[in-house]
Amino acid sequence: MLGNLIPAAICVPLAAYGVLLAVRTQQFTGIGLWYVAGSVVLMWLLVNFVGAFENPRLKREMRRRIQSKEIKLDENAIFVGFARPAYAGLLDPHEDIGFLSLNSKSASFYGETTELEVSIDEIEHVRYRLNPHALAGLGKWVSIEGKSGNTPFRMLIEPREKKTLLGNLFYSKSVKKQIEAWLKAERPEPKPGP
């Protein structure tokens, strides 16, 4: 959350000053516009670099917390932000942070406040979906989707392994491929009959 508040605290006043300057001087293509444009570029840079700078510390802390609950995380567990489709956060698209763990029977999320397990047999698709970071070109969800009984579900995750949002955006391709490879390995296609 601080990763979003700090850039806003710096850039919103710059943009407001630019608008005020443009209105006061009646020059809407002059220096006021430069302040507004500069604040947008600065905001993008700050969100990218400040929005994820605490990830390594958070990852260590979350691993300790989860393991203190006697949950065994394997080394390949992926540190992610997580949300259910109904979640809408004002300052952060992530409902929770924690680890996605893939085992032979299920995909499990272990977070600070949420624990969720989805049977491998219920998963139908892995795809990308837009999230608020996507509006700035700095992220997207990797969506694990399927049906539990007749009820559709979506497990939305965004990697938090890297120190920048842009780094995590590029890493999301590897995460999607890893989940797809896991599905294929654990649930091989039936061999055609003779």
Coordinates of N, CA, C and O in Angstrom, one line a residue:
M1 N 0.8 -1.2 0.0 CA 0.0 0.0 0.0 C 0.9 1.3 0.0 O 0.6 2.2 -0.7
L2 N 1.9 1.3 0.8 CA 2.8 2.4 0.8 C 3.5 2.7 -0.6 O 3.7 3.8 -0.9
G3 N 3.7 1.6 -1.3 CA 4.2 1.7 -2.6 C 3.3 2.5 -3.6 O 3.8 3.0 -4.6
N4 N 2.1 2.6 -3.3 CA 1.1 3.4 -4.1 C 0.9 4.8 -3.5 O 0.7 5.7 -4.2
L5 N 1.0 4.9 -2.1 CA 0.8 6.2 -1.5 C 1.9 7.1 -1.7 O 1.7 8.3 -1.9
I6 N 3.1 6.6 -1.6 CA 4.3 7.5 -1.7 C 4.3 8.2 -3.1 O 4.5 9.4 -3.1
P7 N 4.2 7.4 -4.2 CA 4.2 8.1 -5.5 C 3.0 9.1 -5.6 O 3.2 10.2 -6.1
A8 N 1.8 8.8 -5.1 CA 0.7 9.7 -5.1 C 1.0 11.0 -4.3 O 0.7 12.1 -4.8
A9 N 1.6 10.8 -3.2 CA 1.9 12.0 -2.3 C 2.9 13.0 -3.0 O 2.8 14.2 -2.7
I10 N 3.7 12.4 -3.8 CA 4.7 13.3 -4.5 C 4.1 13.8 -5.8 O 4.3 15.0 -6.1
C11 N 3.4 13.0 -6.6 CA 3.0 13.4 -7.9 C 1.7 14.2 -8.0 O 1.5 15.0 -8.9
V12 N 0.7 13.9 -7.1 CA -0.6 14.6 -7.2 C -0.4 16.1 -6.9 O -0.9 16.9 -7.7
P13 N 0.4 16.5 -6.0 CA 0.6 18.0 -5.8 C 1.3 18.6 -7.0 O 1.0 19.8 -7.4
L14 N 2.2 17.9 -7.7 CA 2.9 18.4 -8.9 C 1.8 18.6 -10.0 O 1.8 19.7 -10.7
A15 N 1.0 17.6 -10.2 CA -0.1 17.7 -11.2 C -1.0 18.9 -10.9 O -1.4 19.6 -11.8
A16 N -1.4 19.0 -9.6 CA -2.3 20.0 -9.2 C -1.7 21.4 -9.4 O -2.4 22.3 -9.9
Y17 N -0.4 21.5 -9.1 CA 0.3 22.8 -9.4 C 0.3 23.1 -10.9 O 0.0 24.3 -11.2
G18 N 0.5 22.1 -11.7 CA 0.5 22.3 -13.1 C -0.9 22.8 -13.6 O -1.0 23.7 -14.5
V19 N -2.0 22.2 -13.1 CA -3.3 22.6 -13.5 C -3.6 24.0 -13.0 O -4.1 24.9 -13.8
L20 N -3.2 24.3 -11.8 CA -3.4 25.7 -11.2 C -2.6 26.7 -12.0 O -3.2 27.8 -12.4
L21 N -1.4 26.4 -12.4 CA -0.6 27.3 -13.2 C -1.2 27.5 -14.6 O -1.3 28.7 -15.0
A22 N -1.7 26.5 -15.2 CA -2.3 26.6 -16.5 C -3.6 27.5 -16.4 O -3.8 28.3 -17.3
V23 N -4.4 27.3 -15.4 CA -5.6 28.0 -15.3 C -5.3 29.5 -15.0 O -5.9 30.4 -15.5
R24 N -4.4 29.7 -14.1 CA -4.0 31.1 -13.7 C -3.4 31.9 -14.8 O -3.7 33.1 -15.0
T25 N -2.6 31.2 -15.6 CA -2.0 32.0 -16.8 C -2.8 31.9 -18.1 O -2.4 32.5 -19.0
Q26 N -3.8 31.0 -18.1 CA -4.6 30.8 -19.3 C -3.8 30.2 -20.4 O -4.1 30.4 -21.6
Q27 N -2.6 29.6 -20.1 CA -1.8 29.0 -21.1 C -1.8 27.4 -20.9 O -1.0 26.9 -20.1
F28 N -2.7 26.8 -21.6 CA -3.0 25.4 -21.4 C -2.0 24.5 -22.1 O -2.0 23.3 -21.9
T29 N -1.1 25.0 -22.9 CA -0.1 24.2 -23.6 C 1.3 24.7 -23.1 O 2.3 24.3 -23.7
G30 N 1.4 25.4 -22.0 CA 2.6 25.9 -21.6 C 3.2 25.1 -20.4 O 3.1 23.9 -20.4
I31 N 3.9 25.8 -19.5 CA 4.6 25.2 -18.4 C 3.7 24.3 -17.5 O 4.1 23.3 -17.0
G32 N 2.4 24.7 -17.4 CA 1.5 23.9 -16.6 C 1.3 22.5 -17.1 O 1.3 21.5 -16.4
L33 N 1.2 22.4 -18.4 CA 1.1 21.1 -19.1 C 2.3 20.3 -18.9 O 2.2 19.1 -18.6
W34 N 3.5 20.9 -18.8 CA 4.7 20.2 -18.6 C 4.8 19.6 -17.2 O 5.2 18.5 -16.9
Y35 N 4.2 20.4 -16.2 CA 4.1 19.9 -14.8 C 3.2 18.7 -14.8 O 3.5 17.7 -14.1
V36 N 2.1 18.7 -15.4 CA 1.1 17.6 -15.4 C 1.7 16.4 -16.1 O 1.7 15.3 -15.5
A37 N 2.3 16.6 -17.3 CA 2.9 15.5 -18.0 C 4.1 14.9 -17.2 O 4.2 13.7 -17.1
G38 N 4.9 15.8 -16.6 CA 6.0 15.3 -15.8 C 5.6 14.5 -14.6 O 6.2 13.5 -14.2
S39 N 4.5 14.9 -14.0 CA 4.0 14.2 -12.8 C 3.5 12.8 -13.2 O 3.7 11.9 -12.4
V40 N 2.9 12.7 -14.4 CA 2.5 11.4 -14.9 C 3.7 10.4 -15.1 O 3.7 9.3 -14.6
V41 N 4.7 10.9 -15.7 CA 5.9 10.1 -16.0 C 6.6 9.8 -14.7 O 6.9 8.6 -14.4
L42 N 6.7 10.7 -13.8 CA 7.3 10.5 -12.5 C 6.5 9.5 -11.7 O 7.0 8.6 -11.0
M43 N 5.2 9.6 -11.7 CA 4.3 8.6 -11.0 C 4.5 7.2 -11.5 O 4.6 6.3 -10.7
W44 N 4.6 7.0 -12.9 CA 4.8 5.7 -13.4 C 6.2 5.1 -12.9 O 6.2 4.0 -12.5
L45 N 7.2 6.0 -13.0 CA 8.5 5.5 -12.5 C 8.5 5.1 -11.0 O 9.0 4.1 -10.6
L46 N 7.9 6.0 -10.2 CA 7.9 5.7 -8.8 C 7.0 4.5 -8.5 O 7.4 3.7 -7.6
V47 N 5.9 4.4 -9.1 CA 5.0 3.2 -8.8 C 5.8 1.9 -9.2 O 5.8 0.9 -8.5
N48 N 6.5 1.9 -10.4 CA 7.3 0.8 -10.8 C 8.3 0.4 -9.8 O 8.5 -0.8 -9.4
F49 N 9.1 1.4 -9.3 CA 10.2 1.1 -8.5 C 9.9 1.0 -7.0 O 10.4 0.2 -6.2
V50 N 9.0 1.9 -6.5 CA 8.6 1.9 -5.1 C 7.5 0.9 -4.8 O 7.5 0.3 -3.7
G51 N 6.7 0.6 -5.7 CA 5.5 -0.3 -5.5 C 5.9 -1.7 -5.1 O 5.1 -2.5 -4.6
A52 N 7.1 -2.1 -5.4 CA 7.5 -3.5 -5.1 C 8.9 -3.6 -4.3 O 9.4 -4.7 -4.2
F53 N 9.4 -2.5 -3.9 CA 10.7 -2.5 -3.2 C 10.8 -3.4 -2.0 O 11.8 -3.9 -1.6
E54 N 9.6 -3.6 -1.3 CA 9.6 -4.3 -0.1 C 9.4 -5.8 -0.3 O 9.4 -6.6 0.7
N55 N 9.3 -6.3 -1.5 CA 9.0 -7.7 -1.8 C 9.9 -8.7 -1.2 O 9.5 -9.6 -0.6
P56 N 11.3 -8.5 -1.3 CA 12.2 -9.5 -0.7 C 11.9 -9.6 0.9 O 11.9 -10.7 1.4
R57 N 11.7 -8.5 1.6 CA 11.5 -8.5 3.0 C 10.1 -9.2 3.3 O 10.0 -10.1 4.2
L58 N 9.1 -8.8 2.5 CA 7.8 -9.4 2.7 C 7.8 -10.9 2.5 O 7.2 -11.7 3.2
K59 N 8.6 -11.3 1.4 CA 8.6 -12.7 1.1 C 9.2 -13.5 2.3 O 8.7 -14.6 2.7
R60 N 10.3 -13.0 2.8 CA 11.0 -13.7 4.0 C 10.0 -13.8 5.2 O 9.9 -14.8 5.8
E61 N 9.4 -12.7 5.5 CA 8.5 -12.6 6.6 C 7.3 -13.5 6.4 O 6.9 -14.2 7.3
M62 N 6.7 -13.5 5.2 CA 5.5 -14.4 5.0 C 5.9 -15.8 5.0 O 5.1 -16.6 5.5
R63 N 7.1 -16.2 4.5 CA 7.5 -17.6 4.6 C 7.6 -18.0 6.0 O 7.1 -19.1 6.4
R64 N 8.2 -17.2 6.9 CA 8.3 -17.5 8.3 C 6.9 -17.7 9.0 O 6.7 -18.6 9.7
R65 N 6.0 -16.7 8.7 CA 4.7 -16.8 9.3 C 3.9 -18.0 8.9 O 3.3 -18.7 9.7
I66 N 4.0 -18.4 7.6 CA 3.3 -19.5 7.1 C 3.9 -20.8 7.7 O 3.2 -21.7 8.1
Q67 N 5.2 -20.9 7.7 CA 5.8 -22.1 8.3 C 5.6 -22.2 9.8 O 5.6 -23.3 10.3
S68 N 5.4 -21.1 10.4 CA 5.0 -21.1 11.9 C 3.7 -21.8 12.1 O 3.4 -22.2 13.2
K69 N 2.8 -21.8 11.1 CA 1.5 -22.5 11.2 C 1.7 -24.0 10.8 O 0.7 -24.6 10.6
E70 N 2.9 -24.4 10.7 CA 3.2 -25.8 10.4 C 2.8 -26.2 9.0 O 2.4 -27.4 8.8
I71 N 2.8 -25.2 8.1 CA 2.5 -25.5 6.7 C 3.9 -25.6 6.0 O 4.7 -24.7 6.2
K72 N 4.1 -26.7 5.3 CA 5.4 -26.9 4.7 C 5.3 -26.4 3.3 O 4.6 -26.8 2.4
L73 N 6.1 -25.3 3.0 CA 6.2 -24.7 1.7 C 7.4 -25.3 1.0 O 8.5 -25.4 1.5
D74 N 7.2 -25.8 -0.2 CA 8.3 -26.3 -1.0 C 9.1 -25.1 -1.5 O 8.7 -23.9 -1.6
E75 N 10.3 -25.3 -2.0 CA 11.2 -24.3 -2.5 C 10.7 -23.6 -3.7 O 11.1 -22.5 -4.1
N76 N 9.8 -24.3 -4.5 CA 9.3 -23.8 -5.7 C 8.0 -23.0 -5.5 O 7.5 -22.5 -6.5
A77 N 7.6 -22.8 -4.3 CA 6.4 -22.0 -4.1 C 6.7 -20.5 -4.6 O 7.8 -20.0 -4.4
I78 N 5.7 -19.9 -5.2 CA 5.9 -18.6 -5.8 C 5.2 -17.6 -5.0 O 4.1 -17.7 -4.6
F79 N 6.0 -16.5 -4.6 CA 5.5 -15.4 -3.9 C 4.6 -14.5 -4.8 O 5.0 -14.1 -5.8
V80 N 3.3 -14.4 -4.4 CA 2.4 -13.7 -5.2 C 1.4 -12.8 -4.4 O 1.3 -12.9 -3.2
G81 N 0.8 -11.8 -5.2 CA -0.3 -11.1 -4.7 C -1.5 -11.9 -5.1 O -1.5 -12.5 -6.2
F82 N -2.6 -11.9 -4.3 CA -3.7 -12.8 -4.6 C -5.0 -12.0 -4.5 O -5.1 -11.1 -3.6
A83 N -6.0 -12.3 -5.3 CA -7.3 -11.7 -5.1 C -8.4 -12.7 -5.7 O -8.1 -13.4 -6.6
R84 N -9.6 -12.6 -5.1 CA -10.7 -13.3 -5.7 C -11.4 -12.2 -6.6 O -11.2 -11.0 -6.4
P85 N -12.2 -12.6 -7.6 CA -12.8 -11.7 -8.5 C -13.6 -10.6 -7.8 O -13.7 -9.5 -8.3
A86 N -14.3 -10.9 -6.7 CA -15.1 -10.0 -6.1 C -14.4 -8.9 -5.3 O -15.0 -7.9 -4.9
Y87 N -13.1 -9.1 -5.1 CA -12.3 -8.1 -4.3 C -12.1 -6.8 -5.1 O -11.7 -6.9 -6.3
A88 N -12.2 -5.7 -4.5 CA -11.9 -4.4 -5.1 C -11.2 -3.5 -4.0 O -11.9 -3.1 -3.1
G89 N -9.9 -3.3 -4.2 CA -9.2 -2.5 -3.3 C -8.9 -1.1 -3.8 O -8.6 -1.0 -5.0
L90 N -9.0 -0.1 -3.0 CA -8.8 1.2 -3.5 C -7.4 1.5 -3.8 O -7.1 2.2 -4.8
L91 N -6.5 1.0 -3.0 CA -5.0 1.4 -3.2 C -4.2 0.2 -3.7 O -3.1 0.4 -4.0
D92 N -4.7 -1.0 -3.6 CA -3.9 -2.2 -3.9 C -4.8 -3.3 -4.6 O -5.9 -3.6 -4.0
P93 N -4.5 -3.8 -5.7 CA -5.3 -4.8 -6.3 C -5.2 -6.2 -5.6 O -6.0 -7.1 -5.9
H94 N -4.3 -6.3 -4.7 CA -4.1 -7.6 -4.0 C -4.9 -7.7 -2.7 O -4.8 -6.8 -1.9
E95 N -5.7 -8.7 -2.6 CA -6.5 -8.9 -1.4 C -5.6 -9.5 -0.3 O -5.8 -9.2 0.9
D96 N -4.6 -10.2 -0.7 CA -3.7 -10.8 0.3 C -2.3 -11.1 -0.4 O -2.3 -11.0 -1.7
I97 N -1.3 -11.3 0.3 CA 0.0 -11.8 -0.3 C 0.4 -13.1 0.4 O 0.0 -13.3 1.5
G98 N 1.1 -13.9 -0.4 CA 1.5 -15.2 0.2 C 2.1 -16.0 -0.9 O 2.8 -15.5 -1.8
F99 N 2.0 -17.3 -0.8 CA 2.6 -18.2 -1.7 C 1.7 -19.1 -2.4 O 0.7 -19.7 -1.8
L100 N 1.9 -19.3 -3.7 CA 1.2 -20.3 -4.5 C 2.1 -21.5 -4.6 O 3.2 -21.5 -4.9
S101 N 1.5 -22.6 -4.1 CA 2.2 -23.9 -4.1 C 1.5 -24.9 -5.0 O 0.2 -25.1 -4.9
L102 N 2.2 -25.6 -5.9 CA 1.6 -26.5 -6.8 C 2.1 -27.9 -6.4 O 3.3 -28.2 -6.3
N103 N 1.1 -28.8 -6.1 CA 1.5 -30.2 -5.8 C 0.7 -31.1 -6.7 O 0.0 -30.7 -7.5
S104 N 0.9 -32.4 -6.4 CA 0.3 -33.4 -7.4 C -1.3 -33.4 -7.4 O -1.9 -33.8 -8.3
K105 N -1.9 -32.8 -6.3 CA -3.3 -32.9 -6.3 C -4.0 -31.5 -6.4 O -5.2 -31.4 -6.6
S106 N -3.3 -30.4 -6.1 CA -3.9 -29.1 -6.0 C -3.0 -28.0 -6.2 O -1.8 -28.1 -6.1
A107 N -3.6 -26.8 -6.5 CA -2.9 -25.5 -6.4 C -3.4 -24.9 -5.1 O -4.6 -24.8 -4.9
S108 N -2.5 -24.5 -4.3 CA -2.8 -23.9 -3.0 C -2.2 -22.5 -2.8 O -1.1 -22.3 -3.2
F109 N -3.0 -21.6 -2.2 CA -2.5 -20.3 -1.8 C -2.5 -20.2 -0.3 O -3.5 -20.5 0.3
Y110 N -1.4 -19.9 0.2 CA -1.2 -19.7 1.7 C -0.8 -18.2 1.9 O 0.3 -17.8 1.5
G111 N -1.7 -17.4 2.5 CA -1.4 -16.0 2.7 C -1.5 -15.6 4.1 O -1.7 -16.4 5.0
E112 N -1.5 -14.3 4.3 CA -1.6 -13.8 5.6 C -3.0 -14.0 6.2 O -3.1 -14.3 7.4
T113 N -4.0 -13.8 5.4 CA -5.4 -14.0 5.9 C -6.2 -15.0 5.2 O -7.3 -15.4 5.6
T114 N -5.6 -15.5 4.1 CA -6.4 -16.4 3.2 C -5.6 -17.7 3.0 O -4.4 -17.7 2.7
E115 N -6.3 -18.8 3.1 CA -5.8 -20.1 2.6 C -6.8 -20.7 1.7 O -8.0 -20.8 2.0
L116 N -6.4 -21.1 0.5 CA -7.3 -21.6 -0.5 C -6.7 -22.7 -1.2 O -5.5 -22.7 -1.6
E117 N -7.4 -23.8 -1.5 CA -6.9 -24.9 -2.2 C -7.9 -25.3 -3.3 O -9.1 -25.4 -3.1
V118 N -7.3 -25.5 -4.5 CA -8.2 -25.8 -5.7 C -7.6 -27.2 -6.2 O -6.4 -27.3 -6.5
S119 N -8.5 -28.1 -6.4 CA -8.1 -29.4 -6.9 C -7.7 -29.3 -8.3 O -8.3 -28.6 -9.1
I120 N -6.6 -30.0 -8.7 CA -6.1 -30.0 -10.0 C -7.1 -30.4 -11.1 O -7.2 -30.0 -12.2
D121 N -8.0 -31.3 -10.7 CA -9.1 -31.8 -11.6 C -10.1 -30.8 -11.9 O -10.9 -30.9 -12.8
E122 N -10.2 -29.7 -11.1 CA -11.2 -28.7 -11.3 C -10.7 -27.6 -12.1 O -11.5 -26.7 -12.6
I123 N -9.4 -27.5 -12.4 CA -8.8 -26.4 -13.1 C -9.0 -26.7 -14.6 O -8.7 -27.7 -15.1
E124 N -9.5 -25.6 -15.3 CA -9.8 -25.8 -16.8 C -8.9 -24.9 -17.6 O -8.6 -25.2 -18.7
H125 N -8.5 -23.7 -17.1 CA -7.8 -22.7 -17.9 C -6.8 -22.0 -17.0 O -7.0 -21.8 -15.8
V126 N -5.7 -21.5 -17.7 CA -4.8 -20.6 -17.1 C -4.6 -19.5 -18.1 O -4.3 -19.8 -19.3
R127 N -5.0 -18.3 -17.7 CA -4.9 -17.2 -18.7 C -4.6 -15.9 -18.0 O -4.5 -15.8 -16.8
Y128 N -4.3 -14.9 -18.8 CA -4.1 -13.5 -18.3 C -5.4 -12.8 -18.2 O -6.3 -12.9 -19.0
R129 N -5.5 -11.9 -17.1 CA -6.6 -11.0 -17.0 C -6.0 -9.7 -16.5 O -5.0 -9.6 -15.9
L130 N -6.8 -8.6 -16.9 CA -6.3 -7.3 -16.5 C -6.5 -7.0 -15.0 O -7.5 -7.5 -14.4
N131 N -5.6 -6.2 -14.5 CA -5.8 -5.7 -13.1 C -5.4 -4.2 -13.1 O -5.0 -3.7 -14.2
P132 N -5.6 -3.5 -12.0 CA -5.3 -2.1 -12.0 C -3.8 -1.8 -12.5 O -3.6 -0.7 -13.1
H133 N -2.9 -2.6 -12.2 CA -1.5 -2.4 -12.6 C -1.4 -2.4 -14.2 O -0.6 -1.7 -14.8
A134 N -2.3 -3.1 -14.8 CA -2.3 -3.2 -16.3 C -2.7 -1.9 -16.9 O -2.2 -1.6 -18.0
L135 N -3.4 -1.1 -16.2 CA -3.8 0.3 -16.8 C -2.6 1.1 -17.0 O -2.6 2.0 -17.9
A136 N -1.5 0.9 -16.2 CA -0.3 1.6 -16.4 C 0.8 0.8 -17.1 O 1.9 1.3 -17.2
G137 N 0.4 -0.4 -17.6 CA 1.4 -1.2 -18.3 C 2.4 -1.8 -17.3 O 3.5 -2.2 -17.7
L138 N 2.0 -2.0 -16.1 CA 2.9 -2.5 -15.0 C 2.5 -3.9 -14.4 O 3.1 -4.3 -13.4
G139 N 1.5 -4.5 -15.0 CA 1.2 -5.8 -14.4 C 0.0 -6.4 -15.0 O -0.6 -5.9 -15.9
K140 N -0.4 -7.6 -14.5 CA -1.6 -8.3 -15.0 C -1.7 -9.5 -14.1 O -0.8 -10.0 -13.4
W141 N -3.0 -10.0 -14.0 CA -3.2 -11.3 -13.3 C -2.9 -12.5 -14.1 O -3.1 -12.5 -15.3
V142 N -2.4 -13.5 -13.5 CA -2.4 -14.8 -14.0 C -3.6 -15.5 -13.3 O -3.6 -15.6 -12.1
S143 N -4.5 -15.9 -14.1 CA -5.8 -16.4 -13.6 C -5.9 -17.9 -13.8 O -5.9 -18.4 -14.9
I144 N -6.1 -18.6 -12.6 CA -6.3 -20.0 -12.6 C -7.8 -20.2 -12.5 O -8.4 -19.8 -11.5
E145 N -8.4 -20.8 -13.5 CA -9.9 -20.8 -13.6 C -10.4 -22.3 -13.8 O -9.7 -23.1 -14.3
G146 N -11.6 -22.5 -13.3 CA -12.3 -23.7 -13.5 C -13.6 -23.8 -12.8 O -14.2 -22.7 -12.6
K147 N -14.1 -25.0 -12.5 CA -15.4 -25.1 -11.8 C -15.2 -26.1 -10.7 O -14.6 -27.2 -10.8
S148 N -15.8 -25.7 -9.6 CA -15.9 -26.6 -8.4 C -17.3 -27.0 -8.3 O -18.2 -26.2 -8.0
G149 N -17.6 -28.3 -8.7 CA -19.0 -28.7 -8.9 C -19.6 -27.9 -10.1 O -19.0 -28.0 -11.2
N150 N -20.6 -27.2 -9.9 CA -21.1 -26.3 -11.0 C -20.8 -24.9 -10.8 O -21.3 -24.0 -11.5
T151 N -20.0 -24.5 -9.8 CA -19.7 -23.2 -9.5 C -18.3 -22.8 -10.1 O -17.3 -23.3 -9.8
P152 N -18.3 -21.8 -11.0 CA -17.1 -21.3 -11.6 C -16.2 -20.6 -10.5 O -16.7 -20.0 -9.6
F153 N -14.9 -20.7 -10.7 CA -14.0 -20.0 -9.8 C -12.8 -19.4 -10.6 O -12.5 -19.8 -11.7
R154 N -12.2 -18.4 -10.0 CA -11.0 -17.8 -10.5 C -10.1 -17.5 -9.3 O -10.5 -16.9 -8.3
M155 N -8.8 -18.0 -9.4 CA -7.8 -17.6 -8.5 C -6.9 -16.7 -9.2 O -6.1 -17.1 -10.1
L156 N -6.9 -15.4 -8.8 CA -6.1 -14.4 -9.5 C -4.8 -14.2 -8.7 O -4.8 -13.9 -7.5
I157 N -3.7 -14.3 -9.4 CA -2.4 -14.1 -8.8 C -1.5 -13.2 -9.6 O -1.7 -13.1 -10.8
E158 N -0.7 -12.5 -9.0 CA 0.3 -11.6 -9.6 C 1.7 -11.8 -8.9 O 1.7 -11.7 -7.7
P159 N 2.7 -12.2 -9.7 CA 4.0 -12.5 -9.0 C 4.5 -11.3 -8.3 O 4.3 -10.1 -8.7
R160 N 5.2 -11.5 -7.2 CA 5.8 -10.5 -6.4 C 7.3 -10.9 -6.1 O 7.8 -10.6 -5.1
E161 N 7.8 -11.7 -7.0 CA 9.2 -12.2 -6.8 C 10.3 -11.2 -7.1 O 11.4 -11.2 -6.5
K162 N 10.0 -10.2 -7.9 CA 11.0 -9.2 -8.3 C 10.8 -7.9 -7.6 O 9.8 -7.7 -6.9
K163 N 11.9 -7.1 -7.7 CA 11.9 -5.8 -6.9 C 11.2 -4.6 -7.6 O 11.0 -3.6 -7.1
T164 N 10.7 -4.9 -8.9 CA 9.9 -3.8 -9.6 C 8.7 -4.5 -10.2 O 8.6 -5.7 -10.4
L165 N 7.7 -3.6 -10.4 CA 6.4 -4.1 -11.0 C 6.7 -4.6 -12.4 O 6.1 -5.6 -12.8
L166 N 7.5 -3.8 -13.1 CA 7.8 -4.2 -14.5 C 8.5 -5.6 -14.5 O 8.2 -6.4 -15.4
G167 N 9.4 -5.8 -13.6 CA 10.1 -7.1 -13.5 C 9.1 -8.2 -13.2 O 9.2 -9.3 -13.8
N168 N 8.1 -8.0 -12.4 CA 7.1 -9.0 -12.1 C 6.2 -9.2 -13.3 O 5.7 -10.3 -13.5
L169 N 5.9 -8.1 -14.1 CA 5.1 -8.2 -15.3 C 5.8 -9.2 -16.2 O 5.1 -10.1 -16.7
F170 N 7.1 -9.0 -16.5 CA 7.8 -9.9 -17.4 C 7.9 -11.4 -16.8 O 7.8 -12.3 -17.5
Y171 N 8.0 -11.5 -15.5 CA 8.1 -12.8 -14.8 C 6.8 -13.5 -14.8 O 6.7 -14.7 -14.8
S172 N 5.6 -12.8 -15.0 CA 4.3 -13.4 -15.0 C 4.2 -14.4 -16.2 O 3.5 -15.4 -16.1
K173 N 5.0 -14.2 -17.3 CA 5.0 -15.1 -18.4 C 5.5 -16.5 -17.9 O 5.0 -17.5 -18.2
S174 N 6.6 -16.4 -17.2 CA 7.2 -17.7 -16.6 C 6.3 -18.4 -15.7 O 6.2 -19.6 -15.6
V175 N 5.6 -17.6 -14.8 CA 4.7 -18.2 -13.9 C 3.5 -18.9 -14.6 O 3.2 -20.0 -14.3
K176 N 3.0 -18.3 -15.6 CA 1.9 -18.9 -16.4 C 2.4 -20.2 -17.0 O 1.7 -21.2 -17.0
K177 N 3.6 -20.2 -17.6 CA 4.2 -21.4 -18.2 C 4.4 -22.5 -17.2 O 4.2 -23.6 -17.5
Q178 N 4.9 -22.1 -16.0 CA 5.1 -23.0 -15.0 C 3.8 -23.7 -14.5 O 3.8 -24.9 -14.3
I179 N 2.7 -23.0 -14.4 CA 1.5 -23.5 -14.0 C 0.9 -24.5 -15.1 O 0.5 -25.6 -14.9
E180 N 1.1 -24.0 -16.4 CA 0.6 -24.9 -17.5 C 1.4 -26.2 -17.6 O 0.9 -27.2 -17.8
A181 N 2.8 -26.1 -17.4 CA 3.6 -27.3 -17.4 C 3.2 -28.2 -16.2 O 3.2 -29.4 -16.4
W182 N 2.9 -27.6 -15.1 CA 2.5 -28.4 -13.9 C 1.2 -29.2 -14.2 O 1.1 -30.4 -13.9
L183 N 0.2 -28.5 -14.8 CA -1.0 -29.1 -15.2 C -0.8 -30.3 -16.1 O -1.4 -31.3 -16.0
K184 N 0.0 -30.0 -17.1 CA 0.3 -31.0 -18.2 C 1.0 -32.3 -17.6 O 0.7 -33.4 -17.9
A185 N 2.0 -32.0 -16.7 CA 2.7 -33.1 -16.1 C 1.9 -33.9 -15.1 O 2.0 -35.1 -15.0
E186 N 1.0 -33.2 -14.3 CA 0.2 -33.9 -13.3 C -1.1 -34.5 -13.8 O -1.7 -35.3 -13.2
R187 N -1.5 -34.0 -15.0 CA -2.7 -34.4 -15.6 C -2.5 -34.7 -17.0 O -3.0 -34.0 -17.9
P188 N -1.7 -35.7 -17.4 CA -1.4 -35.9 -18.8 C -2.6 -36.3 -19.6 O -3.6 -36.8 -19.1
E189 N -2.5 -35.9 -20.9 CA -3.6 -36.2 -21.9 C -3.8 -37.7 -22.0 O -2.8 -38.4 -22.0
P190 N -5.0 -38.1 -22.1 CA -5.2 -39.6 -22.2 C -4.7 -40.0 -23.6 O -4.8 -39.3 -24.6
K191 N -4.1 -41.2 -23.6 CA -3.6 -41.7 -24.9 C -4.7 -42.2 -25.8 O -5.7 -42.9 -25.2
P192 N -4.7 -42.0 -27.1 CA -5.8 -42.4 -27.9 C -5.8 -44.0 -28.0 O -4.8 -44.6 -27.9
G193 N -7.0 -44.5 -28.1 CA -7.1 -46.0 -28.2 C -6.7 -46.5 -29.5 O -6.4 -45.8 -30.4
P194 N -6.6 -47.9 -29.6 CA -6.1 -48.5 -30.8 C -7.0 -48.4 -32.0 O -8.2 -48.2 -31.9

